[in-house]
Coordinates of C-alpha atoms and ligand atoms in Angstrom, one line a residue:
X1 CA 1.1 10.2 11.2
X2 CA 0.1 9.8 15.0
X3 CA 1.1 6.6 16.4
X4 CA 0.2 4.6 19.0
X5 CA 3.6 3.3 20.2
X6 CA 4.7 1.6 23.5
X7 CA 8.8 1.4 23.8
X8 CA 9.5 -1.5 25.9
X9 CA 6.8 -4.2 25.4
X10 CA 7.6 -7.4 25.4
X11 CA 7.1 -9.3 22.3
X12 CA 4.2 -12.1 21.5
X13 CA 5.7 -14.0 19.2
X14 CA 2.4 -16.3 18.5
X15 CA 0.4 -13.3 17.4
X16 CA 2.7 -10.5 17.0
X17 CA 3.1 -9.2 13.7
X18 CA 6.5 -8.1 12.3
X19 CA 6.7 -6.6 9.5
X20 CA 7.7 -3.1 7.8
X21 CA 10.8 -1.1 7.1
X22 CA 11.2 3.0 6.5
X23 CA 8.5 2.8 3.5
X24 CA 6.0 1.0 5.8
X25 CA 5.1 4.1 7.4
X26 CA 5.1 6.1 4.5
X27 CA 2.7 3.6 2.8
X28 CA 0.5 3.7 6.0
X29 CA 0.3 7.7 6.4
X30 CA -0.5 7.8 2.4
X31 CA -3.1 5.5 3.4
X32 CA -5.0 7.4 6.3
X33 CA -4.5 10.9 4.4
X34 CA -6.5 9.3 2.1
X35 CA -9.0 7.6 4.1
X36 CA -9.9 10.6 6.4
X37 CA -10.1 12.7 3.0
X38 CA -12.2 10.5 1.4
X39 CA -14.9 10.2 4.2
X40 CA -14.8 14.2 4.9
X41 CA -15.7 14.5 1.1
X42 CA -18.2 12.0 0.7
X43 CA -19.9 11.8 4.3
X44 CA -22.3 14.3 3.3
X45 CA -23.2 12.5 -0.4
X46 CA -23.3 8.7 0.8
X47 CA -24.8 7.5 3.6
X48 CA -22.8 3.8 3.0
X49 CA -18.8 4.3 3.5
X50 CA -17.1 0.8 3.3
X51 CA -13.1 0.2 3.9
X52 CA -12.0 -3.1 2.9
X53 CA -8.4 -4.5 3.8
X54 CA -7.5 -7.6 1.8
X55 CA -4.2 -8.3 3.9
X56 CA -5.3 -6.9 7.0
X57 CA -2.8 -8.4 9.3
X58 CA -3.5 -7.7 13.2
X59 CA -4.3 -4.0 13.3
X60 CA -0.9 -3.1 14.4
X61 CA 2.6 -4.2 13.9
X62 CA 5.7 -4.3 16.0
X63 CA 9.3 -2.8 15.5
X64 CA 12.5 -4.3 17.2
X65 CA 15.6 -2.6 17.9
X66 CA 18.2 -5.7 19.0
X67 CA 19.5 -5.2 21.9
X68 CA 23.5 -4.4 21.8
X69 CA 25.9 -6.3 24.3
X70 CA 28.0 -4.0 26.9
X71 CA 31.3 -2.4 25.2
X72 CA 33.1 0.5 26.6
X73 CA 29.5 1.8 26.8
X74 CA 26.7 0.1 28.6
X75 CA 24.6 -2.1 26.8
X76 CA 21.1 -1.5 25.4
X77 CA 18.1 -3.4 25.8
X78 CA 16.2 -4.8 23.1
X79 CA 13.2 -2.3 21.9
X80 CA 9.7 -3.1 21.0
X81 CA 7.6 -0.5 19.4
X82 CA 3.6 -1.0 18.4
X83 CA 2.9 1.2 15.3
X84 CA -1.1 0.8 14.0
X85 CA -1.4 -1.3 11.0
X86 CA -4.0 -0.2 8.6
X87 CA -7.0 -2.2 10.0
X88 CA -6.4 -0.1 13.5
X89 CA -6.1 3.3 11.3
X90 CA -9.1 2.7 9.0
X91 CA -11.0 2.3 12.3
X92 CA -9.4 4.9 13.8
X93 CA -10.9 7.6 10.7
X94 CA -12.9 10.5 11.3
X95 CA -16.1 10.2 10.1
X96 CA -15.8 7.2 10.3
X97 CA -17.0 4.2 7.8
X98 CA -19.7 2.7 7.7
X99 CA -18.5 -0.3 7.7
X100 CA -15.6 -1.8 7.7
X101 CA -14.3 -5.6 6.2
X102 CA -10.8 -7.4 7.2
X103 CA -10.0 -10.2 5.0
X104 CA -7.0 -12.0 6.1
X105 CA -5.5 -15.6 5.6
X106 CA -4.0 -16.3 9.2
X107 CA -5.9 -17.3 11.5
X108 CA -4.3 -16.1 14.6
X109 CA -3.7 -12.6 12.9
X110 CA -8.3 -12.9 12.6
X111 CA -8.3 -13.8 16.3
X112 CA -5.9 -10.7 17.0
X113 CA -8.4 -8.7 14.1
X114 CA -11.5 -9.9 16.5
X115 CA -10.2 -8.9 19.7
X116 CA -9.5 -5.2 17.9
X117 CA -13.3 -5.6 16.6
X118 CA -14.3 -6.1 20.1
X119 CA -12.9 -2.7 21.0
X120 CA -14.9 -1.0 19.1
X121 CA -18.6 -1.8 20.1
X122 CA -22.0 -1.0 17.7
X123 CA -19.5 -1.0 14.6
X124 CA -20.0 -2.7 11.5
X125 CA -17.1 -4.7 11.3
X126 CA -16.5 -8.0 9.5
X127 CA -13.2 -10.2 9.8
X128 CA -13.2 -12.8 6.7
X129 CA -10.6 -15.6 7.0
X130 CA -9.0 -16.8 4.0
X131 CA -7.3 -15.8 0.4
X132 CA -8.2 -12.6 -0.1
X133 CA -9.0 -13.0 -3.9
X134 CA -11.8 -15.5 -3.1
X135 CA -12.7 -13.7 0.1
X136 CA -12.9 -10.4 -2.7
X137 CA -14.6 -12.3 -5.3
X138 CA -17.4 -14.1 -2.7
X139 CA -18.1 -10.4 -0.6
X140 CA -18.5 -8.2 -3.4
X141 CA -19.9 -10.4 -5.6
X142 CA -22.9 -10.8 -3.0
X143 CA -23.0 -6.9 -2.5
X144 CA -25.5 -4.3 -3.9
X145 CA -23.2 -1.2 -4.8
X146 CA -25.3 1.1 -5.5
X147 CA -25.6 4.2 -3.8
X148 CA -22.1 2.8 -1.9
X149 CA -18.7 4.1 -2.1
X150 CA -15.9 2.0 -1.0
X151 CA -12.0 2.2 -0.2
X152 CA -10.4 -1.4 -0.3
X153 CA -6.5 -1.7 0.4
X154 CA -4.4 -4.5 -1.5
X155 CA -1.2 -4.6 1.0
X156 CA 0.1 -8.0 0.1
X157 CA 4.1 -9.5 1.2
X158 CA 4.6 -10.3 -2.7
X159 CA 2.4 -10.9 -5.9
X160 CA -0.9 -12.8 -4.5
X161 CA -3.2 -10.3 -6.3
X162 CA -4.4 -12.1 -9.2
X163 CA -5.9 -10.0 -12.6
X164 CA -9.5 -11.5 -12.2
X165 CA -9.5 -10.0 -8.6
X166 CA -8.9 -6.8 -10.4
X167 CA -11.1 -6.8 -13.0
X168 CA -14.0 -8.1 -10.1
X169 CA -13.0 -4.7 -8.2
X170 CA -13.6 -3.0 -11.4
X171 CA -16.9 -4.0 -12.2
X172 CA -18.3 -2.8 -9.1
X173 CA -17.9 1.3 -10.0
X174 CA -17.6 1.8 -6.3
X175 CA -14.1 1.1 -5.2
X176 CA -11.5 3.0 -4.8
X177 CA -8.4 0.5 -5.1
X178 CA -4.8 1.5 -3.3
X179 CA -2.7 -1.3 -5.2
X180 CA 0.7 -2.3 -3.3
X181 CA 2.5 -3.8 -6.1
X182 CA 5.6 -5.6 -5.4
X183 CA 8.4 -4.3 -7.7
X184 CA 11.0 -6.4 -6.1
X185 CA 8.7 -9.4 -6.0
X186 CA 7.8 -9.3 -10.0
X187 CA 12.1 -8.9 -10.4
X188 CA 12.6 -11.5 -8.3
X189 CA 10.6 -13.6 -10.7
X190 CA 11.3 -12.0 -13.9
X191 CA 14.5 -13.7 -13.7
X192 CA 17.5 -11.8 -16.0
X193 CA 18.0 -15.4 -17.8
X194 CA 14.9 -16.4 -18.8
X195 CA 16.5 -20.3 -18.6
X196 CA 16.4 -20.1 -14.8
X197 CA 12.4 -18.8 -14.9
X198 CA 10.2 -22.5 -14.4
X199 CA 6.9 -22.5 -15.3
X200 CA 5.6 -21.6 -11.9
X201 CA 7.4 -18.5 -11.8
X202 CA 5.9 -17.7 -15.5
X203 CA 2.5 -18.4 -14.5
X204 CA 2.4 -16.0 -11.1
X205 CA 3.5 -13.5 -13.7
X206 CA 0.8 -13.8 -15.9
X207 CA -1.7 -14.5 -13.0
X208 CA -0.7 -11.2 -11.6
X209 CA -0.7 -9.0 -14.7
X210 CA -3.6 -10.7 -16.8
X211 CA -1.6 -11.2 -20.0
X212 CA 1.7 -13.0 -20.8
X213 CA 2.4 -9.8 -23.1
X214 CA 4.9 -9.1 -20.2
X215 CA 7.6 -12.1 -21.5
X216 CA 8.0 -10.3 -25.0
X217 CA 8.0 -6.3 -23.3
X218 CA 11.0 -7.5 -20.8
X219 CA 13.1 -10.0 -22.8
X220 CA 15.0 -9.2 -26.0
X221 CA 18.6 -9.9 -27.1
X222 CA 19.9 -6.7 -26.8
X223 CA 22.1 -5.3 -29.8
X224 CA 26.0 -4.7 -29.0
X225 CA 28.9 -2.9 -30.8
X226 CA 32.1 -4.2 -31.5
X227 CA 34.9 -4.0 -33.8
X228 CA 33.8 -6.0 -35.7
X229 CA 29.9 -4.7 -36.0
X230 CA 26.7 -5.1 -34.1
X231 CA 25.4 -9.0 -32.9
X232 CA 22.9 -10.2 -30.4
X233 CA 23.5 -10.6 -27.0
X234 CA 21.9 -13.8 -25.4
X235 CA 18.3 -13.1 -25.1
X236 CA 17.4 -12.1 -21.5
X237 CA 15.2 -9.2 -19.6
X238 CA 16.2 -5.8 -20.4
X239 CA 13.4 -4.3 -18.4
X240 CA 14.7 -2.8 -15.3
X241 CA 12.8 -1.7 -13.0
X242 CA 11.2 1.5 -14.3
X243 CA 10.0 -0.7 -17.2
X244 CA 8.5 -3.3 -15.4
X245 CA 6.2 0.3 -13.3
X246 CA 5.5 1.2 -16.3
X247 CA 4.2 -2.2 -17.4
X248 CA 2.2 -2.9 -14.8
X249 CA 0.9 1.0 -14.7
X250 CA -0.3 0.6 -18.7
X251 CA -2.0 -2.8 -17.4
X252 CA -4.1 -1.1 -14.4
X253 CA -4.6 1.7 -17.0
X254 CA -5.9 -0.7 -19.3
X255 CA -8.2 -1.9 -16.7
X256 CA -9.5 1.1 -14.2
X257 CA -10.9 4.3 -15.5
X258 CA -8.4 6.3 -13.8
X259 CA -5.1 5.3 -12.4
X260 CA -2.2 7.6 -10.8
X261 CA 0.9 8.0 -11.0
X262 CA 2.4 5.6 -8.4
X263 CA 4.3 6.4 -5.6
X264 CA 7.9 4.2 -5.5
X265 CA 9.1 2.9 -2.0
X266 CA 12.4 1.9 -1.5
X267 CA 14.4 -0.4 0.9
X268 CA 16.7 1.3 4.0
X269 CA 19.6 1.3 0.8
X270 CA 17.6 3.4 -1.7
X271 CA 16.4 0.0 -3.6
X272 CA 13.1 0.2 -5.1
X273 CA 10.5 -2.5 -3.7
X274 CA 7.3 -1.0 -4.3
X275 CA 5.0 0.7 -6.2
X276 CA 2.1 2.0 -4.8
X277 CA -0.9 2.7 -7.1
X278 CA -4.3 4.3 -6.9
X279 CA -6.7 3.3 -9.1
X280 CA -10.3 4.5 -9.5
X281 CA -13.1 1.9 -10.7
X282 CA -15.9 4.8 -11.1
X283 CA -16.0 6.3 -14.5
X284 CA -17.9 9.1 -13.2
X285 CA -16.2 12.3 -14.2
X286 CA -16.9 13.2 -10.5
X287 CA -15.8 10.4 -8.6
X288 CA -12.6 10.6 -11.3
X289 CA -12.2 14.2 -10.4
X290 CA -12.7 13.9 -6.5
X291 CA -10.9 10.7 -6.2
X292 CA -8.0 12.3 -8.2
X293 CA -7.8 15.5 -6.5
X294 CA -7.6 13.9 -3.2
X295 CA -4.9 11.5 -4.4
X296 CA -2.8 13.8 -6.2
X297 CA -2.4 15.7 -3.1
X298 CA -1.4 13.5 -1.2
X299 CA 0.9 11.2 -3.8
X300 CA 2.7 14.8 -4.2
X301 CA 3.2 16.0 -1.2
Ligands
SAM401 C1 2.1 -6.8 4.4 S1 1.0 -7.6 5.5 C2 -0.4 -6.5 5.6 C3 -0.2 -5.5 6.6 C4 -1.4 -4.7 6.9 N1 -1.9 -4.0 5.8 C5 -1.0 -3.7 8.0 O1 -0.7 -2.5 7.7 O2 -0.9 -4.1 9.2 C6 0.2 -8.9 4.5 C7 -0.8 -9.7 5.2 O3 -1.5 -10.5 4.3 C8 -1.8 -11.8 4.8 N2 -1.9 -12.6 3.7 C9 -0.9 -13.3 3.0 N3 -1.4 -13.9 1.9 C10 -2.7 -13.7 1.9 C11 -3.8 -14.0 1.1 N4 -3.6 -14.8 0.0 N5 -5.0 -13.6 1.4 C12 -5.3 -12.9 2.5 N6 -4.3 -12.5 3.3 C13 -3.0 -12.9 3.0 C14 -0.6 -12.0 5.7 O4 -0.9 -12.9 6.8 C15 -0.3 -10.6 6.3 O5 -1.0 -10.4 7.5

């Protein structure tokens, strides 16, 4: 993945968006593979290309190294390194789209989003400020998809995707959906004893996956051997990780004509975090087929 990096810039903390460990730019190059392949295979079909970014963020994201104090060797200044964040990299794709829609909720991260705008002269580009599941349910709600083909890019910090934004997506036979699905967020919820889950925890659960069929597929009392025979365990999640992918994989699956196989990121330790999906609202055989092709190549690579 080419970056545009400058070592030794000083910080903005007002506007400066940190964020990202070693899966970040895994995620970002799966992302612009896709992107550049996309728009090289449909240019010549569609004359309408659209990228929307949900969580758009700046357009690029900085990386600190801290700065370590003098020892028997000589100290090292603090590092800043810019990387492009996807709203710089979708404009950044050759041929490019058509047009192009940031939707973000912070408002100095859409001033930063309009000075990158303003960069890039006789685009279409549009910078909507808010939640991006109203922001997704007003725009293409208003839109005429016909004749359109879209990427959009769900990239959210935990699980603010909710199930009718989803199904909205799906309706539209147009959009191509990369999904960033938060594995540790839905664990972090899915708390082991379900005692110490409130309600609110619960319902962001079921807001994300569109079903509360999730509380009896993760929690059981799980059967144990003793001497003296077999008896319940306290009733509590036995989904780990894998199960709660697979959940949320059967859900999309359940939703989307097509869906791939996702692609796990893990922390700096090996932990899983994320999951990252494709899913494919066209039920075109072609669009299927294209869409797949592309994404399988890149998912395994
Ligand atoms: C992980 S960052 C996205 C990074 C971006 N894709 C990139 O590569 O630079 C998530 C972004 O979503 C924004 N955000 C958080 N909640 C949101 C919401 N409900 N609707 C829209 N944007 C939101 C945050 O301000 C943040 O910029």
């Amino acid at each position: 993945m080419s970056t545009r990096a400058y070592r030794g810039l000083r910080a903005n903390t007002l506007i400066d968006h940190e964020f990202g460990n070693i899966s970040t730019d895994l995620k970002l190059s799966l992302i612009e593979a896709y992107l550049k392949a996309f728009n090289t295979a449909l240019r010549p079909q569609f004359s309408e290309l659209w990228y929307i970014d949900a969580f758009a963020g700046t357009g690029d994201r900085i990386i600190k190294q801290g700065a370590v104090p003098a020892t028997l060797l000589p100290a090292i200044e603090e590092k800043i390194e810019r990387r492009r964040g996807s709203a710089q990299i979708a404009l950044d794709i050759t041929p490019a789209f058509d047009r192009v829609i940031f939707m973000e909720k912070n408002k100095r991260y859409c001033q930063a989003l309009a000075r990158l705008k303003a960069q890039y002269a006789g685009r279409r580009i549009d910078i909507v400020r808010g939640d991006a599941n109203a922001a997704i349910e007003s725009e293409i709600q208003a839109m005429k998809w016909v004749g359109k083909r879209a990427v959009m890019f769900l990239d959210p910090y935990g699980m603010a995707v909710n199930w009718t934004t989803l199904e909205r997506i799906r309706k539209t036979e147009a959009i191509d959906v990369w999904y960033l699905v938060s594995l540790a967020g839905i664990f972090r919820q899915a708390t082991r004893d379900p005692l110490k889950m409130d309600q609110k925890k619960r319902a962001a659960i079921t807001r994300m996956l569109g079903t509360d069929e999730w509380v009896d597929a993760w929690y059981n009392a799980p059967k144990k051997e003793d001497l003296l025979g077999s008896y319940d365990e306290a009733y509590q999640r036995i989904a780990d990780v894998q199960a709660i992918e697979s959940f949320v994989e059967k859900r999309l699956k359940s939703l989307f004509p097509k869906v791939l196989p996702p692609k796990r990121l893990k922390n700096a330790n090996g932990v899983p975090m994320f999951s990252l999906f494709l899913a494919i609202s066209n039920p075109a055989p072609k669009a299927i087929g294209l869409a797949t092709k592309i994404g399988n190549s890149i998912l395994k690579a």
